[in-house]
Tab-separated table of C-alpha atoms in Angstrom:
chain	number	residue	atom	x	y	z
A	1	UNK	CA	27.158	38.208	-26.747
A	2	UNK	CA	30.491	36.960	-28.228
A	3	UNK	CA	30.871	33.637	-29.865
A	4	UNK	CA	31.956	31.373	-26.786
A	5	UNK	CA	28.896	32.131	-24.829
A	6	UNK	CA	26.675	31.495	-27.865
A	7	UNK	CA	28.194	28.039	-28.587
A	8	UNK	CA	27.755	26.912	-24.776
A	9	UNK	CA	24.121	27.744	-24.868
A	10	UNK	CA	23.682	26.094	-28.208
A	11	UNK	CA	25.523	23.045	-26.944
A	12	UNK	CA	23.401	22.545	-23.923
A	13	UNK	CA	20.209	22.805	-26.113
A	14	UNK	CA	21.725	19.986	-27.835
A	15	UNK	CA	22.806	18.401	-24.817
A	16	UNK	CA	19.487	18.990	-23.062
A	17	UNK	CA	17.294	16.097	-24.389
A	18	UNK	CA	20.243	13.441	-23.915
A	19	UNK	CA	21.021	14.549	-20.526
A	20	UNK	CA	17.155	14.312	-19.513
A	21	UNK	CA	17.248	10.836	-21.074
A	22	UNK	CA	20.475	10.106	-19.183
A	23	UNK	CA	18.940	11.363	-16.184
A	24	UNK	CA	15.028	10.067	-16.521
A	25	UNK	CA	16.412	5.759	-16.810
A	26	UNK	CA	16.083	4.026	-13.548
A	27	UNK	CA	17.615	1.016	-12.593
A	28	UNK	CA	15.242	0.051	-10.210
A	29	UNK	CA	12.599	-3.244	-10.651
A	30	UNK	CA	10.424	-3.281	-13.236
A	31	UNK	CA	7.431	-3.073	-10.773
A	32	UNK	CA	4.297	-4.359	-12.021
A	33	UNK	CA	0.560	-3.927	-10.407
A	34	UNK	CA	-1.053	-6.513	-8.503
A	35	UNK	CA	-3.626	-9.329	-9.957
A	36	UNK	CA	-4.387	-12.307	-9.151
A	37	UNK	CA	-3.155	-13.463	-12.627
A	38	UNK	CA	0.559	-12.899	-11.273
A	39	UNK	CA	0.418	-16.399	-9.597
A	40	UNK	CA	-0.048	-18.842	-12.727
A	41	UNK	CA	2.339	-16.605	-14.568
A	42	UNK	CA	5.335	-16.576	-11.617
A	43	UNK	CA	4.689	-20.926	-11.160
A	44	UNK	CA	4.939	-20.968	-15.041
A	45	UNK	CA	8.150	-19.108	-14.955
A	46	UNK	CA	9.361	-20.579	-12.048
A	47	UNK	CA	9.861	-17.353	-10.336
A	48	UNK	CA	8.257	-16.195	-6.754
A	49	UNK	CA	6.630	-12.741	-6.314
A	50	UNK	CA	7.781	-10.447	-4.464
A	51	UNK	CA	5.568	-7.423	-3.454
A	52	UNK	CA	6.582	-4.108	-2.077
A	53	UNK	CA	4.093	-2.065	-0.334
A	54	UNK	CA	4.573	1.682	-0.762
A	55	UNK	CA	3.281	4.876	-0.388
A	56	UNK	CA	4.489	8.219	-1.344
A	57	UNK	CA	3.978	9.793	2.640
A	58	UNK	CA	6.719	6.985	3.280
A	59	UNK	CA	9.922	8.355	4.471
A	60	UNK	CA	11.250	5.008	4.241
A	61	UNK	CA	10.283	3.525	1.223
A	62	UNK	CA	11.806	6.297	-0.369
A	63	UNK	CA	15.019	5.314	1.597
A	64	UNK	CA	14.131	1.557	-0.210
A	65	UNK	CA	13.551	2.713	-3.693
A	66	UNK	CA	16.921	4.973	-3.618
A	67	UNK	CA	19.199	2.102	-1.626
A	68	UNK	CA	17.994	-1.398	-1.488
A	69	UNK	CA	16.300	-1.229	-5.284
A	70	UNK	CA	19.020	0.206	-6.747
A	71	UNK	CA	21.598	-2.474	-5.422
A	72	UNK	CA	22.891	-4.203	-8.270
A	73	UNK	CA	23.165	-7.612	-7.199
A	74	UNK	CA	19.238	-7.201	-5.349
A	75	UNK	CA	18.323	-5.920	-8.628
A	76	UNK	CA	20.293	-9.156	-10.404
A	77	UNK	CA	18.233	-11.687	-7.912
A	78	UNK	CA	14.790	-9.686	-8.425
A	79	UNK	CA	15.334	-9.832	-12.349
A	80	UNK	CA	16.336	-13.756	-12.303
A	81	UNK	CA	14.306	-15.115	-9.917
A	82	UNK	CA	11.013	-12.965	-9.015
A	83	UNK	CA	8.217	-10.948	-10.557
A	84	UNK	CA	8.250	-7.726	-8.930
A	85	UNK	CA	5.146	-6.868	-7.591
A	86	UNK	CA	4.474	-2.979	-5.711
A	87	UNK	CA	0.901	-1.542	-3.975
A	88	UNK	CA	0.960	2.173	-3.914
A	89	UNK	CA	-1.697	3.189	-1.186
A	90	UNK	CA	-2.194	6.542	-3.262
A	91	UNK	CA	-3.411	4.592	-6.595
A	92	UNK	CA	-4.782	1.816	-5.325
A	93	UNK	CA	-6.214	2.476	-2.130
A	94	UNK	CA	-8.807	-0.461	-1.712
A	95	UNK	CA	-5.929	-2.854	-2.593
A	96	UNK	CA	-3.672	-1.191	-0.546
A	97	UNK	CA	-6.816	-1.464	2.541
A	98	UNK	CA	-6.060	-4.889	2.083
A	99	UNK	CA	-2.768	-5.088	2.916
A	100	UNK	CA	-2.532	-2.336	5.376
A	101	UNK	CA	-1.387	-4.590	8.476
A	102	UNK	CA	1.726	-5.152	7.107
A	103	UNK	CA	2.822	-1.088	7.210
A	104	UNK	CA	4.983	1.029	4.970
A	105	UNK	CA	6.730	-0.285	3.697
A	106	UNK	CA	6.214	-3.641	3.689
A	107	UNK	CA	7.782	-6.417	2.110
A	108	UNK	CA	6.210	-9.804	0.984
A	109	UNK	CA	6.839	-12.577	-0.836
A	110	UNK	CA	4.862	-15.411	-2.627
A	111	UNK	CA	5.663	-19.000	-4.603
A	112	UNK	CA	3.412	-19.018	-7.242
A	113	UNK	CA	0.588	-21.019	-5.465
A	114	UNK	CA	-0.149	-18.132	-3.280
A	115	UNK	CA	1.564	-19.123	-0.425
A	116	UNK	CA	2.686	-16.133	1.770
A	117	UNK	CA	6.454	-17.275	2.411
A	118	UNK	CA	7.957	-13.873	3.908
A	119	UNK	CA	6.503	-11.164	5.660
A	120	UNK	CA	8.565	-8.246	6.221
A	121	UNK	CA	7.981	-4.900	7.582
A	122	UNK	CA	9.740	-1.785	7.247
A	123	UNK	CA	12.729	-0.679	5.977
A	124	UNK	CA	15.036	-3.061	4.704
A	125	UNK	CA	18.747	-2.761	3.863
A	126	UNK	CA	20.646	-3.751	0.703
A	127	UNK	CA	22.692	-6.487	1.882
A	128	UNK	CA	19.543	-7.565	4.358
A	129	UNK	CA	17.687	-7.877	1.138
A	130	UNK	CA	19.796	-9.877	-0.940
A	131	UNK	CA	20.056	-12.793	1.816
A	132	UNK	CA	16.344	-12.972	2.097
A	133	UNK	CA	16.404	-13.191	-1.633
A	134	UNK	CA	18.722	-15.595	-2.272
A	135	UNK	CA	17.439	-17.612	1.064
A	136	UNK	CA	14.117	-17.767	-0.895
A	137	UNK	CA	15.011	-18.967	-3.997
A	138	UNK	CA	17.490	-21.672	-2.699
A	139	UNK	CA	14.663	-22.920	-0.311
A	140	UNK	CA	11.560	-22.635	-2.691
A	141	UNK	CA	13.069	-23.029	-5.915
């Protein structure tokens, strides 16, 4: 093996853990789990929930986690104004049960009261999504 091709595999051992680093950070919400505790907490803040149902069979909220939550300027509005909220049928199934009229995936939103303000179902584009948002917040907040 001459010296070139032992330096490019030692380089991309050294590469390797940055690169999987690089590769592993998501810019997507920071989803949190449902609980009733999420109310008080969004009214204190001043924030509404919003809460994504999901489920990994879900063609299309895969389409929604690699397009709509990955928008910058949805991700901006999410990060300001709500506390992101997601139900994954496959680890919470009896939650999920709950919510299983609204399909996959479904999209809902709360003031911090409780108060269903949005129900939306299926797939929902970037720009789609940012209106809704920003609708919300300049009509509830």
């Amino acid at each position: 093996m001459n010296r070139k091709a032992l330096a490019f595999i030692l380089c991309g051992f050294v590469l390797l853990p940055w690169t999987l680093a690089v590769a592993a950070e998501d810019p997507s919400p920071g989803w949190q789990r449902w609980s009733d505790s999420q109310f008080p907490r969004a009214e204190e803040a001043g924030k509404l929930i919003l809460l994504d149902l999901s489920a990994e069979w879900c063609g299309f909220c895969k389409q929604m986690d690699a397009t709509t939550y990955q928008d910058p300027k949805v991700l901006a509005l999410i990060e300001q104004y709500y506390i992101p909220v997601r139900i994954e049928d496959e680890r919470e199934p009896e939650l999920a049960a709950r919510f299983r009229e609204f399909g996959r995936p479904g999209t809902l939103v709360y003031d911090g009261e409780g108060n269903e303000l949005v129900i939306k179902k299926g797939y929902i584009k970037p720009q789609w999504m940012e209106w809704m948002l920003q609708a919300l917040v300049q009509e509830h907040l």
